[in-house]
PDB file of C-alpha atoms in Angstrom:
ATOM      1  CA  GLY Y 465     -23.351 -37.682  28.381  1.00 79.00           C
ATOM      2  CA  ASN Y 466     -26.576 -38.177  30.276  1.00 83.00           C
ATOM      3  CA  SER Y 467     -29.614 -39.696  28.612  1.00 88.00           C
ATOM      4  CA  VAL Y 468     -32.669 -41.830  29.161  1.00 93.00           C
ATOM      5  CA  THR Y 469     -34.080 -44.379  26.719  1.00 94.00           C
ATOM      6  CA  GLN Y 470     -37.625 -45.672  27.054  1.00 93.00           C
ATOM      7  CA  MET Y 471     -39.372 -48.428  25.201  1.00 87.00           C
ATOM      8  CA  GLU Y 472     -41.324 -47.292  22.174  1.00 83.00           C
ATOM      9  CA  GLY Y 473     -45.044 -46.988  22.488  1.00 86.00           C
ATOM     10  CA  PRO Y 474     -47.900 -46.970  22.252  1.00 94.00           C
ATOM     11  CA  VAL Y 475     -48.685 -49.828  24.615  1.00 96.00           C
ATOM     12  CA  THR Y 476     -52.218 -51.222  24.727  1.00 97.00           C
ATOM     13  CA  LEU Y 477     -53.258 -53.634  27.479  1.00 97.00           C
ATOM     14  CA  SER Y 478     -56.465 -55.162  28.728  1.00 97.00           C
ATOM     15  CA  GLU Y 479     -57.618 -54.296  32.222  1.00 97.00           C
ATOM     16  CA  GLU Y 480     -55.896 -56.378  34.926  1.00 97.00           C
ATOM     17  CA  ALA Y 481     -52.931 -57.195  32.673  1.00 98.00           C
ATOM     18  CA  PHE Y 482     -49.334 -56.924  33.875  1.00 98.00           C
ATOM     19  CA  LEU Y 483     -47.451 -53.807  32.824  1.00 97.00           C
ATOM     20  CA  THR Y 484     -43.757 -53.319  32.174  1.00 97.00           C
ATOM     21  CA  ILE Y 485     -42.317 -50.161  30.642  1.00 97.00           C
ATOM     22  CA  ASN Y 486     -38.589 -50.423  30.086  1.00 97.00           C
ATOM     23  CA  CYS Y 487     -36.218 -47.597  30.900  1.00 97.00           C
ATOM     24  CA  THR Y 488     -32.438 -47.582  30.639  1.00 97.00           C
ATOM     25  CA  TYR Y 489     -30.107 -44.712  31.329  1.00 95.00           C
ATOM     26  CA  THR Y 490     -26.635 -43.429  30.594  1.00 93.00           C
ATOM     27  CA  ALA Y 491     -25.010 -41.250  33.201  1.00 89.00           C
ATOM     28  CA  THR Y 492     -21.746 -40.693  34.986  1.00 82.00           C
ATOM     29  CA  GLY Y 493     -21.745 -41.195  38.706  1.00 81.00           C
ATOM     30  CA  TYR Y 494     -24.886 -41.970  40.628  1.00 83.00           C
ATOM     31  CA  PRO Y 495     -28.005 -40.273  39.327  1.00 90.00           C
ATOM     32  CA  SER Y 496     -31.402 -40.238  40.966  1.00 92.00           C
ATOM     33  CA  LEU Y 497     -34.146 -41.847  38.873  1.00 95.00           C
ATOM     34  CA  PHE Y 498     -37.788 -40.905  38.521  1.00 96.00           C
ATOM     35  CA  TRP Y 499     -41.013 -41.935  36.827  1.00 97.00           C
ATOM     36  CA  TYR Y 500     -43.545 -39.260  35.962  1.00 96.00           C
ATOM     37  CA  VAL Y 501     -47.083 -39.711  34.606  1.00 97.00           C
ATOM     38  CA  GLN Y 502     -48.940 -37.316  32.315  1.00 94.00           C
ATOM     39  CA  TYR Y 503     -52.696 -37.524  31.836  1.00 93.00           C
ATOM     40  CA  PRO Y 504     -54.205 -35.994  28.667  1.00 88.00           C
ATOM     41  CA  GLY Y 505     -53.925 -32.206  28.560  1.00 84.00           C
ATOM     42  CA  GLU Y 506     -52.166 -32.038  31.918  1.00 88.00           C
ATOM     43  CA  GLY Y 507     -48.704 -31.499  33.293  1.00 89.00           C
ATOM     44  CA  LEU Y 508     -46.463 -34.250  34.634  1.00 92.00           C
ATOM     45  CA  GLN Y 509     -46.973 -35.729  38.077  1.00 95.00           C
ATOM     46  CA  LEU Y 510     -44.250 -37.458  40.036  1.00 95.00           C
ATOM     47  CA  LEU Y 511     -45.130 -41.157  40.301  1.00 97.00           C
ATOM     48  CA  LEU Y 512     -42.116 -42.592  42.115  1.00 97.00           C
ATOM     49  CA  LYS Y 513     -38.400 -42.171  42.562  1.00 95.00           C
ATOM     50  CA  ALA Y 514     -35.231 -43.920  43.707  1.00 95.00           C
ATOM     51  CA  THR Y 515     -32.040 -42.209  44.738  1.00 92.00           C
ATOM     52  CA  LYS Y 516     -29.484 -45.019  44.964  1.00 91.00           C
ATOM     53  CA  ALA Y 517     -28.731 -48.472  43.634  1.00 93.00           C
ATOM     54  CA  ASP Y 518     -31.141 -51.259  44.672  1.00 95.00           C
ATOM     55  CA  ASP Y 519     -33.709 -48.741  45.949  1.00 96.00           C
ATOM     56  CA  LYS Y 520     -37.283 -49.586  45.020  1.00 97.00           C
ATOM     57  CA  GLY Y 521     -39.705 -46.750  44.433  1.00 97.00           C
ATOM     58  CA  SER Y 522     -43.400 -47.502  44.709  1.00 97.00           C
ATOM     59  CA  ASN Y 523     -46.701 -45.649  44.509  1.00 97.00           C
ATOM     60  CA  LYS Y 524     -50.309 -46.478  43.563  1.00 95.00           C
ATOM     61  CA  GLY Y 525     -49.379 -50.094  42.771  1.00 97.00           C
ATOM     62  CA  PHE Y 526     -46.504 -49.093  40.482  1.00 98.00           C
ATOM     63  CA  GLU Y 527     -42.941 -50.155  41.284  1.00 98.00           C
ATOM     64  CA  ALA Y 528     -39.474 -49.608  39.851  1.00 98.00           C
ATOM     65  CA  THR Y 529     -36.093 -50.820  41.091  1.00 97.00           C
ATOM     66  CA  TYR Y 530     -32.851 -48.926  40.509  1.00 97.00           C
ATOM     67  CA  ARG Y 531     -30.511 -51.476  38.901  1.00 96.00           C
ATOM     68  CA  LYS Y 532     -27.012 -50.085  38.581  1.00 93.00           C
ATOM     69  CA  GLU Y 533     -25.576 -53.240  37.028  1.00 94.00           C
ATOM     70  CA  THR Y 534     -27.996 -53.037  34.105  1.00 95.00           C
ATOM     71  CA  THR Y 535     -28.473 -49.229  34.236  1.00 95.00           C
ATOM     72  CA  SER Y 536     -32.214 -49.742  34.262  1.00 97.00           C
ATOM     73  CA  PHE Y 537     -35.293 -48.484  36.075  1.00 98.00           C
ATOM     74  CA  HIS Y 538     -38.198 -50.432  34.589  1.00 98.00           C
ATOM     75  CA  LEU Y 539     -41.735 -49.501  35.641  1.00 98.00           C
ATOM     76  CA  GLU Y 540     -44.083 -52.353  36.605  1.00 98.00           C
ATOM     77  CA  LYS Y 541     -47.638 -52.801  37.795  1.00 98.00           C
ATOM     78  CA  GLY Y 542     -49.281 -56.104  38.502  1.00 97.00           C
ATOM     79  CA  SER Y 543     -52.825 -55.260  37.392  1.00 96.00           C
ATOM     80  CA  VAL Y 544     -53.548 -52.162  35.337  1.00 98.00           C
ATOM     81  CA  GLN Y 545     -56.812 -50.259  35.325  1.00 97.00           C
ATOM     82  CA  VAL Y 546     -58.468 -48.071  32.709  1.00 97.00           C
ATOM     83  CA  SER Y 547     -57.574 -45.063  34.859  1.00 96.00           C
ATOM     84  CA  ASP Y 548     -53.860 -45.837  34.369  1.00 97.00           C
ATOM     85  CA  SER Y 549     -54.117 -44.773  30.715  1.00 97.00           C
ATOM     86  CA  ALA Y 550     -51.568 -41.973  30.364  1.00 96.00           C
ATOM     87  CA  VAL Y 551     -48.083 -41.190  29.109  1.00 95.00           C
ATOM     88  CA  TYR Y 552     -45.229 -42.308  31.353  1.00 96.00           C
ATOM     89  CA  PHE Y 553     -41.840 -40.581  31.433  1.00 96.00           C
ATOM     90  CA  CYS Y 554     -38.641 -41.934  32.870  1.00 96.00           C
ATOM     91  CA  ALA Y 555     -36.146 -39.296  34.035  1.00 95.00           C
ATOM     92  CA  LEU Y 556     -32.775 -38.996  35.682  1.00 92.00           C
ATOM     93  CA  ARG Y 557     -31.276 -36.227  37.738  1.00 90.00           C
ATOM     94  CA  ARG Y 558     -27.592 -35.595  37.929  1.00 79.00           C
ATOM     95  CA  THR Y 559     -25.841 -33.265  40.324  1.00 70.00           C
ATOM     96  CA  GLY Y 560     -27.203 -29.813  39.734  1.00 68.00           C
ATOM     97  CA  ASN Y 561     -30.660 -28.838  38.602  1.00 65.00           C
ATOM     98  CA  GLN Y 562     -31.046 -30.527  35.299  1.00 79.00           C
ATOM     99  CA  PHE Y 563     -33.294 -33.476  34.687  1.00 87.00           C
ATOM    100  CA  TYR Y 564     -33.069 -35.629  31.576  1.00 90.00           C
ATOM    101  CA  PHE Y 565     -36.393 -37.023  30.388  1.00 92.00           C
ATOM    102  CA  GLY Y 566     -37.154 -39.937  28.136  1.00 92.00           C
ATOM    103  CA  THR Y 567     -39.492 -39.462  25.194  1.00 92.00           C
ATOM    104  CA  GLY Y 568     -42.467 -40.948  27.012  1.00 93.00           C
ATOM    105  CA  THR Y 569     -44.445 -44.162  26.568  1.00 95.00           C
ATOM    106  CA  SER Y 570     -48.159 -43.947  25.922  1.00 95.00           C
ATOM    107  CA  LEU Y 571     -50.278 -46.548  27.712  1.00 97.00           C
ATOM    108  CA  THR Y 572     -53.904 -47.307  26.868  1.00 97.00           C
ATOM    109  CA  VAL Y 573     -55.836 -49.764  29.017  1.00 97.00           C
ATOM    110  CA  ILE Y 574     -59.023 -51.165  27.528  1.00 97.00           C
ATOM    111  CA  PRO Y 575     -61.866 -52.616  29.578  1.00 95.00           C
TER     112      PRO Y 575
ATOM    113  CA  ASP S1384     -53.626 -26.029  48.303  1.00 66.00           C
ATOM    114  CA  GLY S1385     -50.143 -25.274  47.072  1.00 74.00           C
ATOM    115  CA  GLY S1386     -49.260 -25.716  43.465  1.00 92.00           C
ATOM    116  CA  ILE S1387     -48.206 -24.194  40.179  1.00 96.00           C
ATOM    117  CA  THR S1388     -50.628 -22.230  38.054  1.00 95.00           C
ATOM    118  CA  GLN S1389     -50.022 -21.754  34.368  1.00 96.00           C
ATOM    119  CA  SER S1390     -52.174 -19.449  32.312  1.00 93.00           C
ATOM    120  CA  PRO S1391     -53.729 -19.388  29.882  1.00 93.00           C
ATOM    121  CA  LYS S1392     -54.357 -23.061  29.125  1.00 94.00           C
ATOM    122  CA  TYR S1393     -54.697 -22.339  25.397  1.00 95.00           C
ATOM    123  CA  LEU S1394     -53.064 -19.460  23.547  1.00 94.00           C
ATOM    124  CA  PHE S1395     -53.153 -18.436  19.925  1.00 93.00           C
ATOM    125  CA  ARG S1396     -50.579 -16.135  18.413  1.00 90.00           C
ATOM    126  CA  LYS S1397     -50.199 -14.561  15.028  1.00 90.00           C
ATOM    127  CA  GLU S1398     -46.874 -14.917  13.306  1.00 88.00           C
ATOM    128  CA  GLY S1399     -44.512 -12.072  14.170  1.00 88.00           C
ATOM    129  CA  GLN S1400     -46.032 -11.403  17.586  1.00 91.00           C
ATOM    130  CA  ASN S1401     -44.456 -11.872  20.980  1.00 94.00           C
ATOM    131  CA  VAL S1402     -46.512 -13.657  23.616  1.00 95.00           C
ATOM    132  CA  THR S1403     -45.979 -14.192  27.334  1.00 96.00           C
ATOM    133  CA  LEU S1404     -46.916 -17.330  29.246  1.00 97.00           C
ATOM    134  CA  SER S1405     -47.575 -16.999  32.947  1.00 97.00           C
ATOM    135  CA  CYS S1406     -46.290 -19.326  35.667  1.00 98.00           C
ATOM    136  CA  GLU S1407     -46.979 -18.737  39.365  1.00 98.00           C
ATOM    137  CA  GLN S1408     -46.199 -21.020  42.306  1.00 97.00           C
ATOM    138  CA  ASN S1409     -47.164 -20.813  45.970  1.00 96.00           C
ATOM    139  CA  LEU S1410     -44.997 -23.710  47.120  1.00 95.00           C
ATOM    140  CA  ASN S1411     -42.137 -21.495  48.279  1.00 95.00           C
ATOM    141  CA  HIS S1412     -39.865 -23.402  45.926  1.00 94.00           C
ATOM    142  CA  ASP S1413     -36.503 -21.888  45.111  1.00 93.00           C
ATOM    143  CA  ALA S1414     -36.048 -23.095  41.547  1.00 94.00           C
ATOM    144  CA  MET S1415     -38.325 -22.803  38.533  1.00 96.00           C
ATOM    145  CA  TYR S1416     -38.095 -24.219  35.026  1.00 95.00           C
ATOM    146  CA  TRP S1417     -39.649 -23.976  31.580  1.00 97.00           C
ATOM    147  CA  TYR S1418     -39.907 -27.000  29.310  1.00 96.00           C
ATOM    148  CA  ARG S1419     -41.219 -27.413  25.824  1.00 96.00           C
ATOM    149  CA  GLN S1420     -42.992 -30.640  24.860  1.00 92.00           C
ATOM    150  CA  ASP S1421     -43.402 -31.770  21.262  1.00 91.00           C
ATOM    151  CA  PRO S1422     -44.933 -35.082  20.163  1.00 82.00           C
ATOM    152  CA  GLY S1423     -42.391 -37.890  20.270  1.00 75.00           C
ATOM    153  CA  GLN S1424     -39.589 -35.668  21.594  1.00 78.00           C
ATOM    154  CA  GLY S1425     -40.162 -35.691  25.303  1.00 83.00           C
ATOM    155  CA  LEU S1426     -39.366 -32.564  27.292  1.00 90.00           C
ATOM    156  CA  ARG S1427     -36.695 -30.073  26.393  1.00 92.00           C
ATOM    157  CA  LEU S1428     -35.408 -27.460  28.826  1.00 92.00           C
ATOM    158  CA  ILE S1429     -35.778 -23.831  27.732  1.00 96.00           C
ATOM    159  CA  TYR S1430     -34.684 -21.833  30.807  1.00 96.00           C
ATOM    160  CA  TYR S1431     -34.333 -22.335  34.522  1.00 95.00           C
ATOM    161  CA  SER S1432     -33.875 -20.122  37.534  1.00 95.00           C
ATOM    162  CA  GLN S1433     -32.448 -21.102  40.892  1.00 93.00           C
ATOM    163  CA  ILE S1434     -32.959 -17.755  42.647  1.00 93.00           C
ATOM    164  CA  VAL S1435     -34.649 -14.430  42.110  1.00 95.00           C
ATOM    165  CA  ASN S1436     -33.017 -12.202  39.496  1.00 95.00           C
ATOM    166  CA  ASP S1437     -30.946 -15.051  38.110  1.00 95.00           C
ATOM    167  CA  PHE S1438     -31.684 -17.523  35.314  1.00 96.00           C
ATOM    168  CA  GLN S1439     -29.791 -19.829  32.996  1.00 94.00           C
ATOM    169  CA  LYS S1440     -30.322 -20.983  29.430  1.00 95.00           C
ATOM    170  CA  GLY S1441     -31.350 -24.543  28.826  1.00 93.00           C
ATOM    171  CA  ASP S1442     -30.926 -26.616  25.693  1.00 90.00           C
ATOM    172  CA  ILE S1443     -33.292 -24.644  23.438  1.00 94.00           C
ATOM    173  CA  ALA S1444     -33.291 -21.031  24.715  1.00 96.00           C
ATOM    174  CA  GLU S1445     -33.095 -19.335  21.315  1.00 96.00           C
ATOM    175  CA  GLY S1446     -36.213 -17.279  20.594  1.00 96.00           C
ATOM    176  CA  TYR S1447     -37.326 -17.271  24.237  1.00 97.00           C
ATOM    177  CA  SER S1448     -36.804 -14.914  27.162  1.00 97.00           C
ATOM    178  CA  VAL S1449     -37.637 -15.074  30.878  1.00 98.00           C
ATOM    179  CA  SER S1450     -37.545 -12.967  34.006  1.00 97.00           C
ATOM    180  CA  ARG S1451     -37.515 -13.820  37.713  1.00 98.00           C
ATOM    181  CA  GLU S1452     -38.369 -10.672  39.619  1.00 97.00           C
ATOM    182  CA  LYS S1453     -40.288 -12.530  42.329  1.00 97.00           C
ATOM    183  CA  LYS S1454     -39.756 -15.948  43.843  1.00 97.00           C
ATOM    184  CA  GLU S1455     -43.321 -16.946  42.968  1.00 97.00           C
ATOM    185  CA  SER S1456     -43.299 -15.955  39.314  1.00 98.00           C
ATOM    186  CA  PHE S1457     -41.348 -17.056  36.242  1.00 98.00           C
ATOM    187  CA  PRO S1458     -42.977 -15.791  33.029  1.00 98.00           C
ATOM    188  CA  LEU S1459     -41.817 -16.994  29.634  1.00 98.00           C
ATOM    189  CA  THR S1460     -41.920 -14.799  26.540  1.00 97.00           C
ATOM    190  CA  VAL S1461     -42.002 -16.493  23.174  1.00 96.00           C
ATOM    191  CA  THR S1462     -40.593 -13.971  20.746  1.00 94.00           C
ATOM    192  CA  SER S1463     -41.065 -13.631  17.010  1.00 89.00           C
ATOM    193  CA  ALA S1464     -37.530 -15.006  16.638  1.00 88.00           C
ATOM    194  CA  GLN S1465     -38.716 -18.469  17.683  1.00 89.00           C
ATOM    195  CA  LYS S1466     -39.137 -20.233  14.345  1.00 87.00           C
ATOM    196  CA  ASN S1467     -41.518 -22.989  15.371  1.00 90.00           C
ATOM    197  CA  PRO S1468     -43.299 -21.943  18.563  1.00 93.00           C
ATOM    198  CA  THR S1469     -46.368 -24.179  18.331  1.00 95.00           C
ATOM    199  CA  ALA S1470     -45.976 -26.599  21.245  1.00 95.00           C
ATOM    200  CA  PHE S1471     -47.088 -27.505  24.750  1.00 94.00           C
ATOM    201  CA  TYR S1472     -45.197 -25.506  27.386  1.00 96.00           C
ATOM    202  CA  LEU S1473     -44.699 -26.793  30.900  1.00 95.00           C
ATOM    203  CA  CYS S1474     -43.538 -24.848  33.917  1.00 97.00           C
ATOM    204  CA  ALA S1475     -42.070 -26.652  36.927  1.00 95.00           C
ATOM    205  CA  SER S1476     -40.566 -25.839  40.287  1.00 95.00           C
ATOM    206  CA  SER S1477     -38.444 -27.609  42.867  1.00 93.00           C
ATOM    207  CA  ILE S1478     -37.117 -27.362  46.369  1.00 90.00           C
ATOM    208  CA  GLY S1479     -33.473 -26.472  46.041  1.00 82.00           C
ATOM    209  CA  ARG S1480     -31.902 -28.315  43.117  1.00 80.00           C
ATOM    210  CA  GLY S1481     -34.686 -30.832  42.631  1.00 82.00           C
ATOM    211  CA  ILE S1482     -33.458 -33.780  44.648  1.00 80.00           C
ATOM    212  CA  TYR S1483     -37.071 -34.635  45.507  1.00 83.00           C
ATOM    213  CA  GLY S1484     -38.264 -34.143  41.956  1.00 88.00           C
ATOM    214  CA  TYR S1485     -40.182 -31.407  40.211  1.00 92.00           C
ATOM    215  CA  THR S1486     -43.732 -30.156  40.607  1.00 94.00           C
ATOM    216  CA  PHE S1487     -45.286 -29.332  37.247  1.00 95.00           C
ATOM    217  CA  GLY S1488     -48.046 -26.976  36.209  1.00 95.00           C
ATOM    218  CA  SER S1489     -50.842 -28.138  33.914  1.00 94.00           C
ATOM    219  CA  GLY S1490     -49.288 -26.542  30.841  1.00 94.00           C
ATOM    220  CA  THR S1491     -50.091 -23.988  28.151  1.00 96.00           C
ATOM    221  CA  ARG S1492     -50.750 -25.051  24.583  1.00 95.00           C
ATOM    222  CA  LEU S1493     -49.501 -22.368  22.202  1.00 95.00           C
ATOM    223  CA  THR S1494     -50.612 -22.362  18.596  1.00 95.00           C
ATOM    224  CA  VAL S1495     -49.340 -19.981  15.954  1.00 90.00           C
ATOM    225  CA  VAL S1496     -52.008 -19.070  13.419  1.00 86.00           C
TER     226      VAL S1496
END
């Protein structure tokens, strides 16, 4: 079946630290992969996406590379800010409408 | 600006009552979705609709009902048959089948009192 596994949270980092949030997936064929971000009390916002192997999605200093050989799509940022504190969701989309979301990883950045 | 509007932001319901959550979009998106979010469980799909007057059950449709009479609107009714309705409900929409991703509303927090 299709599924997404994210690293357990919560993650707490100091400002300007390097961030990695691991995401691995199980899917048949060639899914598209996404990272969404959710700020407290809000809906999810699309952060970045990649539609094929070796694609790199990037936005607002965040990056993730679609690695088919390791079935991974890890989220990285070189220097986090307090404003990056949120919950991050990895997701995959197979043919058809349905997305499969991970359970989310909470990030807190302290000054 | 285009977007998805969910209302109300907070909703309280007495046990045994039905309640309807509103979702309206002005993005001209074809497809709309309802998700339920519980702590530590991520998002679970309740219902989705690809076109007007058509909708499909998701993974946890029991105790919920929807309608899609207009392209812009996809209301969700939480019925008294839903055993544990307290949750955060998210509505989303997409162009076609979502190849570019979903656009989400800001959610409705439902609490049963």
